[in-house]
Amino acid sequence: MKFVPAHLVSRTRQGLCGIALAASLSTAAVGGPLTAGASEADAGSQGSRPRGVPNLSLPDLRKSSGGDAPSSEVTGIPATALDAYKKAARAVATSQPGCHLPWELVAGIGRIESVHASGYGLRGDGSTAKPIRGPRLDGKQFALIRDTDGGRWDGDTEYDRAIGPTQFIPSTWATWGADGNSDGVKDPNNIYDAALGTGRYLCAGDRNLADAGDLDKAVLSYNNSREYVNAVLDWMHTYEGGKATVIPDDTPAAPYRTDPAVGANIASRATRASVSMGTASIRGPGGPTTTPPATAKKPGPGGVTKPKPDNQPDPKPGPRTVRHLDPVGEQVVQADTGQALDRRFQVRATDAVDKAVARKGITYEIVGDALARFPNGAKSVTVATDAQGIAVAPQLLTGAKPGSFIIKASTPGEPARAVEFRVTLRLSPTATADTLKLVNEQPLRATGGGSFSGAVRVKATRYGQPAVGTSISATVIRSKNNPAESTVGPYFTGADSGTPVRSLTLPPPGTDGVVTLPEIHTDPNSGTYILRLTAPEGVTLDIELTVEAPPAGS
């Protein structure tokens, strides 16, 4: 496991600052979680429902050597996160100018909920390489919130989880979600969207955050805990006055795991160490924090946990479950019909700490009416993950039908969100027609001893697309009931001799699937004849040819 570097390590204040702040927290915590300020409970509020354990660590305001301000180890914010917070504040200033939202407040929440998404692979577009998800809200340790988003955002189709850099519950995001980067998607996992959504939520109810009372209510509505409010505001004040320091997005850091079951052994060891110094260590989404032992209590809206006595063993990790499925390779594939696809679809299964999960069944399913199949005609197959957590699907047989369809990879019975691969099939250049159609459908008439005017054109298609691999034969027959080749009537001329022929193979279709027939001549025999065109697989087209007797005396 990697550890957070010095500038991101969660630490407590030292000396008088630490004593004063601890006393403040102790006094606030004695009264327990507060109910005031949760005014949005009827419109997607998450503040009154314990959804995880926030990181209530406080800034270490020890001065840098020889300086008058906190060091960059305290005030560092990844460049993309800082940009997102400031853009959110500017956007709210335009849409809700009476709110007076400071970006430092949004940054305070981002710091506590995910340490500004550092350690999760924060990217320049605001997304993260790893998802940020809180614990399962199944009612066992935290609130009971059954799935509200179909697993779209949190990867869980049974229960909800808090999601993204500012840890929104999906049902709350449905009300307050925002598009902070103008890409047309309101994604709580993107820090630009999350920051703007947080700003909108804090400004709900026409609050004026320049007013201390409204500010207090706003933060309480986000997490109904006095300890939470104290921590958020302390970070906000730390960032105020241009004190925030920009650090690279890829500054090495260990992500804080929002699920308290992750890293339980480390948390319990930290508890014992801090108890020996007269404080209780509390684990939250950004790392450990400290508060006097008297304030410790069972998990609740404030995310404070009761320290475990020294004589109890470290909790054993729970069963390995697949929390995440990630595609290996591109998720969009183009290929021709009628072949065995060279590409083998793969996904990687990992647990809550992104470690590979071996020997788990991954089901690959062909979704839709595609004719593609796995070997033995199977529409779905289940394969086991290897030691690296990778499951490789069998080779796909594309079938004869062009179009697009989905290959869905999922873990039945596991919380991981399914992965979808999109396959687009073009009609193979060797595909033969399932339909022959006359392009110019006007009646074909000619006088005996002459020829049919105008070119006769036929289009060969398969599933509506040009079937350029079609070979078509043309034969003049006496009637539909007598399919034998006629010895009289309309005819073609031989390519070399110019002699009449009534059966030949047409030139190959063009890229549009169209074949232009050679000129059709007539002999003196009048009557109605049939020109039968035949393609492979028994596809036929009968074209009626009418030969009229020449005028008398001609």
PDB file of C-alpha atoms in Angstrom, residues 258-411:
ATOM      1  CA  THR A 258     -14.666   5.602   1.742  1.00  0.00           C
ATOM      2  CA  ASP A 259     -15.756   2.101   2.756  1.00  0.00           C
ATOM      3  CA  PRO A 260     -14.708   1.615   6.404  1.00  0.00           C
ATOM      4  CA  ALA A 261     -14.352  -2.143   5.849  1.00  0.00           C
ATOM      5  CA  VAL A 262     -11.341  -1.401   3.668  1.00  0.00           C
ATOM      6  CA  GLY A 263      -8.079  -1.073   5.530  1.00  0.00           C
ATOM      7  CA  ALA A 264      -9.704  -2.033   8.846  1.00  0.00           C
ATOM      8  CA  ASN A 265      -6.457  -3.430  10.226  1.00  0.00           C
ATOM      9  CA  ILE A 266      -4.629  -0.179   9.555  1.00  0.00           C
ATOM     10  CA  ALA A 267      -7.427   1.829  11.165  1.00  0.00           C
ATOM     11  CA  SER A 268      -7.449  -0.314  14.290  1.00  0.00           C
ATOM     12  CA  ARG A 269      -3.677  -0.012  14.714  1.00  0.00           C
ATOM     13  CA  ALA A 270      -3.958   3.772  14.343  1.00  0.00           C
ATOM     14  CA  THR A 271      -6.691   3.741  16.999  1.00  0.00           C
ATOM     15  CA  ARG A 272      -4.533   1.923  19.530  1.00  0.00           C
ATOM     16  CA  ALA A 273      -1.554   4.193  18.865  1.00  0.00           C
ATOM     17  CA  SER A 274      -3.550   7.392  19.301  1.00  0.00           C
ATOM     18  CA  VAL A 275      -5.411   6.122  22.377  1.00  0.00           C
ATOM     19  CA  SER A 276      -2.047   5.699  24.071  1.00  0.00           C
ATOM     20  CA  MET A 277      -1.483   9.424  23.495  1.00  0.00           C
ATOM     21  CA  GLY A 278      -4.864  10.377  24.949  1.00  0.00           C
ATOM     22  CA  THR A 279      -6.807  10.781  21.680  1.00  0.00           C
ATOM     23  CA  ALA A 280      -9.097   8.519  19.646  1.00  0.00           C
ATOM     24  CA  SER A 281      -8.376   8.084  15.947  1.00  0.00           C
ATOM     25  CA  ILE A 282     -11.397   8.298  13.692  1.00  0.00           C
ATOM     26  CA  ARG A 283     -11.423   7.090  10.118  1.00  0.00           C
ATOM     27  CA  GLY A 284     -13.120   9.092   7.378  1.00  0.00           C
ATOM     28  CA  PRO A 285     -13.094   9.496   3.581  1.00  0.00           C
ATOM     29  CA  GLY A 286      -9.939  11.599   3.588  1.00  0.00           C
ATOM     30  CA  GLY A 287      -7.933   9.806   6.272  1.00  0.00           C
ATOM     31  CA  PRO A 288      -7.761   9.734  10.075  1.00  0.00           C
ATOM     32  CA  THR A 289      -8.566  12.682  12.311  1.00  0.00           C
ATOM     33  CA  THR A 290      -8.434  13.167  16.057  1.00  0.00           C
ATOM     34  CA  THR A 291     -10.901  14.122  18.732  1.00  0.00           C
ATOM     35  CA  PRO A 292     -10.851  13.527  22.494  1.00  0.00           C
ATOM     36  CA  PRO A 293     -11.944  10.035  23.600  1.00  0.00           C
ATOM     37  CA  ALA A 294     -14.992  11.451  25.402  1.00  0.00           C
ATOM     38  CA  THR A 295     -16.580  12.396  22.083  1.00  0.00           C
ATOM     39  CA  ALA A 296     -16.317   8.945  20.468  1.00  0.00           C
ATOM     40  CA  LYS A 297     -19.600   7.196  19.722  1.00  0.00           C
ATOM     41  CA  LYS A 298     -21.094   4.645  17.384  1.00  0.00           C
ATOM     42  CA  PRO A 299     -21.228   5.486  13.662  1.00  0.00           C
ATOM     43  CA  GLY A 300     -23.795   8.123  12.908  1.00  0.00           C
ATOM     44  CA  PRO A 301     -24.338  11.168  10.711  1.00  0.00           C
ATOM     45  CA  GLY A 302     -21.069  12.647  11.936  1.00  0.00           C
ATOM     46  CA  GLY A 303     -19.132   9.550  10.933  1.00  0.00           C
ATOM     47  CA  VAL A 304     -17.522   9.199  14.388  1.00  0.00           C
ATOM     48  CA  THR A 305     -16.683   5.640  15.409  1.00  0.00           C
ATOM     49  CA  LYS A 306     -16.101   4.138  18.810  1.00  0.00           C
ATOM     50  CA  PRO A 307     -12.458   3.109  19.363  1.00  0.00           C
ATOM     51  CA  LYS A 308     -11.795  -0.619  19.729  1.00  0.00           C
ATOM     52  CA  PRO A 309     -10.165  -1.719  23.031  1.00  0.00           C
ATOM     53  CA  ASP A 310      -6.603  -3.008  22.858  1.00  0.00           C
ATOM     54  CA  ASN A 311      -7.547  -6.533  23.857  1.00  0.00           C
ATOM     55  CA  GLN A 312      -9.789  -7.098  20.835  1.00  0.00           C
ATOM     56  CA  PRO A 313      -8.266  -8.697  17.720  1.00  0.00           C
ATOM     57  CA  ASP A 314      -8.110  -6.822  14.444  1.00  0.00           C
ATOM     58  CA  PRO A 315     -11.254  -7.430  12.382  1.00  0.00           C
ATOM     59  CA  LYS A 316     -10.853 -10.017   9.693  1.00  0.00           C
ATOM     60  CA  PRO A 317     -11.481  -8.931   6.136  1.00  0.00           C
ATOM     61  CA  GLY A 318     -14.818  -9.946   4.636  1.00  0.00           C
ATOM     62  CA  PRO A 319     -15.245 -12.218   1.618  1.00  0.00           C
ATOM     63  CA  ARG A 320     -13.698 -11.072  -1.630  1.00  0.00           C
ATOM     64  CA  THR A 321     -16.333  -9.576  -3.853  1.00  0.00           C
ATOM     65  CA  VAL A 322     -16.048  -7.999  -7.266  1.00  0.00           C
ATOM     66  CA  ARG A 323     -16.632  -4.284  -6.757  1.00  0.00           C
ATOM     67  CA  HIS A 324     -15.371  -3.100 -10.130  1.00  0.00           C
ATOM     68  CA  LEU A 325     -15.273  -4.457 -13.661  1.00  0.00           C
ATOM     69  CA  ASP A 326     -13.018  -2.630 -16.088  1.00  0.00           C
ATOM     70  CA  PRO A 327     -12.640  -3.244 -19.828  1.00  0.00           C
ATOM     71  CA  VAL A 328      -9.298  -4.412 -21.149  1.00  0.00           C
ATOM     72  CA  GLY A 329      -8.781  -2.811 -24.568  1.00  0.00           C
ATOM     73  CA  GLU A 330     -11.134  -0.764 -26.716  1.00  0.00           C
ATOM     74  CA  GLN A 331     -14.873  -0.999 -26.093  1.00  0.00           C
ATOM     75  CA  VAL A 332     -15.907  -0.207 -29.683  1.00  0.00           C
ATOM     76  CA  VAL A 333     -15.154  -2.775 -32.393  1.00  0.00           C
ATOM     77  CA  GLN A 334     -15.840  -2.733 -36.141  1.00  0.00           C
ATOM     78  CA  ALA A 335     -15.672  -5.875 -38.252  1.00  0.00           C
ATOM     79  CA  ASP A 336     -17.131  -7.651 -41.290  1.00  0.00           C
ATOM     80  CA  THR A 337     -19.959 -10.141 -41.208  1.00  0.00           C
ATOM     81  CA  GLY A 338     -19.408 -13.838 -41.704  1.00  0.00           C
ATOM     82  CA  GLN A 339     -16.111 -14.203 -39.859  1.00  0.00           C
ATOM     83  CA  ALA A 340     -14.597 -15.306 -36.577  1.00  0.00           C
ATOM     84  CA  LEU A 341     -13.661 -12.063 -34.830  1.00  0.00           C
ATOM     85  CA  ASP A 342      -9.939 -11.674 -34.179  1.00  0.00           C
ATOM     86  CA  ARG A 343     -10.650  -9.524 -31.095  1.00  0.00           C
ATOM     87  CA  ARG A 344     -11.305 -11.381 -27.817  1.00  0.00           C
ATOM     88  CA  PHE A 345     -13.282  -9.301 -25.309  1.00  0.00           C
ATOM     89  CA  GLN A 346     -11.691  -9.022 -21.865  1.00  0.00           C
ATOM     90  CA  VAL A 347     -12.540  -7.451 -18.518  1.00  0.00           C
ATOM     91  CA  ARG A 348     -10.639  -7.222 -15.240  1.00  0.00           C
ATOM     92  CA  ALA A 349     -12.372  -7.843 -11.927  1.00  0.00           C
ATOM     93  CA  THR A 350     -11.138  -6.051  -8.793  1.00  0.00           C
ATOM     94  CA  ASP A 351     -12.286  -5.717  -5.208  1.00  0.00           C
ATOM     95  CA  ALA A 352     -12.846  -2.598  -3.098  1.00  0.00           C
ATOM     96  CA  VAL A 353      -9.104  -1.908  -2.868  1.00  0.00           C
ATOM     97  CA  ASP A 354      -8.546  -2.492  -6.595  1.00  0.00           C
ATOM     98  CA  LYS A 355      -6.887  -5.879  -6.122  1.00  0.00           C
ATOM     99  CA  ALA A 356      -7.510  -8.588  -8.709  1.00  0.00           C
ATOM    100  CA  VAL A 357     -10.218 -11.119  -7.873  1.00  0.00           C
ATOM    101  CA  ALA A 358      -9.478 -14.584  -9.251  1.00  0.00           C
ATOM    102  CA  ARG A 359     -11.820 -17.482  -9.970  1.00  0.00           C
ATOM    103  CA  LYS A 360     -14.924 -15.344 -10.337  1.00  0.00           C
ATOM    104  CA  GLY A 361     -17.440 -16.118 -13.077  1.00  0.00           C
ATOM    105  CA  ILE A 362     -17.860 -13.379 -15.688  1.00  0.00           C
ATOM    106  CA  THR A 363     -20.870 -13.709 -17.988  1.00  0.00           C
ATOM    107  CA  TYR A 364     -20.593 -12.370 -21.530  1.00  0.00           C
ATOM    108  CA  GLU A 365     -23.985 -11.896 -23.190  1.00  0.00           C
ATOM    109  CA  ILE A 366     -24.940 -10.843 -26.720  1.00  0.00           C
ATOM    110  CA  VAL A 367     -27.694  -8.240 -26.320  1.00  0.00           C
ATOM    111  CA  GLY A 368     -30.215  -7.630 -29.093  1.00  0.00           C
ATOM    112  CA  ASP A 369     -31.333  -9.485 -32.218  1.00  0.00           C
ATOM    113  CA  ALA A 370     -27.847  -9.891 -33.695  1.00  0.00           C
ATOM    114  CA  LEU A 371     -27.050 -13.194 -35.401  1.00  0.00           C
ATOM    115  CA  ALA A 372     -23.583 -13.208 -33.842  1.00  0.00           C
ATOM    116  CA  ARG A 373     -22.878 -16.125 -31.549  1.00  0.00           C
ATOM    117  CA  PHE A 374     -20.183 -17.605 -29.365  1.00  0.00           C
ATOM    118  CA  PRO A 375     -18.981 -21.151 -30.212  1.00  0.00           C
ATOM    119  CA  ASN A 376     -21.689 -23.856 -30.319  1.00  0.00           C
ATOM    120  CA  GLY A 377     -24.293 -21.211 -31.111  1.00  0.00           C
ATOM    121  CA  ALA A 378     -24.318 -19.796 -27.574  1.00  0.00           C
ATOM    122  CA  LYS A 379     -25.695 -16.318 -26.999  1.00  0.00           C
ATOM    123  CA  SER A 380     -24.110 -16.086 -23.536  1.00  0.00           C
ATOM    124  CA  VAL A 381     -21.119 -17.747 -21.908  1.00  0.00           C
ATOM    125  CA  THR A 382     -19.551 -17.633 -18.447  1.00  0.00           C
ATOM    126  CA  VAL A 383     -15.785 -17.769 -17.960  1.00  0.00           C
ATOM    127  CA  ALA A 384     -13.658 -17.560 -14.814  1.00  0.00           C
ATOM    128  CA  THR A 385     -11.153 -14.814 -14.035  1.00  0.00           C
ATOM    129  CA  ASP A 386      -7.483 -15.757 -13.885  1.00  0.00           C
ATOM    130  CA  ALA A 387      -4.946 -14.838 -11.206  1.00  0.00           C
ATOM    131  CA  GLN A 388      -4.760 -11.291 -12.602  1.00  0.00           C
ATOM    132  CA  GLY A 389      -8.555 -10.951 -12.387  1.00  0.00           C
ATOM    133  CA  ILE A 390      -8.934 -11.070 -16.180  1.00  0.00           C
ATOM    134  CA  ALA A 391     -11.689 -13.029 -17.917  1.00  0.00           C
ATOM    135  CA  VAL A 392     -11.334 -13.586 -21.670  1.00  0.00           C
ATOM    136  CA  ALA A 393     -14.477 -14.266 -23.703  1.00  0.00           C
ATOM    137  CA  PRO A 394     -14.490 -17.011 -26.353  1.00  0.00           C
ATOM    138  CA  GLN A 395     -14.044 -16.006 -29.967  1.00  0.00           C
ATOM    139  CA  LEU A 396     -17.134 -14.344 -31.402  1.00  0.00           C
ATOM    140  CA  LEU A 397     -18.655 -15.545 -34.691  1.00  0.00           C
ATOM    141  CA  THR A 398     -20.066 -12.401 -36.259  1.00  0.00           C
ATOM    142  CA  GLY A 399     -22.871 -13.978 -38.312  1.00  0.00           C
ATOM    143  CA  ALA A 400     -24.336 -12.717 -41.579  1.00  0.00           C
ATOM    144  CA  LYS A 401     -26.332  -9.724 -40.347  1.00  0.00           C
ATOM    145  CA  PRO A 402     -24.758  -6.253 -40.424  1.00  0.00           C
ATOM    146  CA  GLY A 403     -25.554  -3.635 -37.793  1.00  0.00           C
ATOM    147  CA  SER A 404     -24.649  -2.805 -34.183  1.00  0.00           C
ATOM    148  CA  PHE A 405     -25.146  -4.742 -30.974  1.00  0.00           C
ATOM    149  CA  ILE A 406     -23.804  -4.950 -27.423  1.00  0.00           C
ATOM    150  CA  ILE A 407     -21.656  -7.541 -25.667  1.00  0.00           C
ATOM    151  CA  LYS A 408     -22.346  -7.151 -21.942  1.00  0.00           C
ATOM    152  CA  ALA A 409     -19.918  -8.465 -19.340  1.00  0.00           C
ATOM    153  CA  SER A 410     -21.297  -8.834 -15.815  1.00  0.00           C
ATOM    154  CA  THR A 411     -20.722 -10.626 -12.525  1.00  0.00           C
TER     155      THR A 411
END
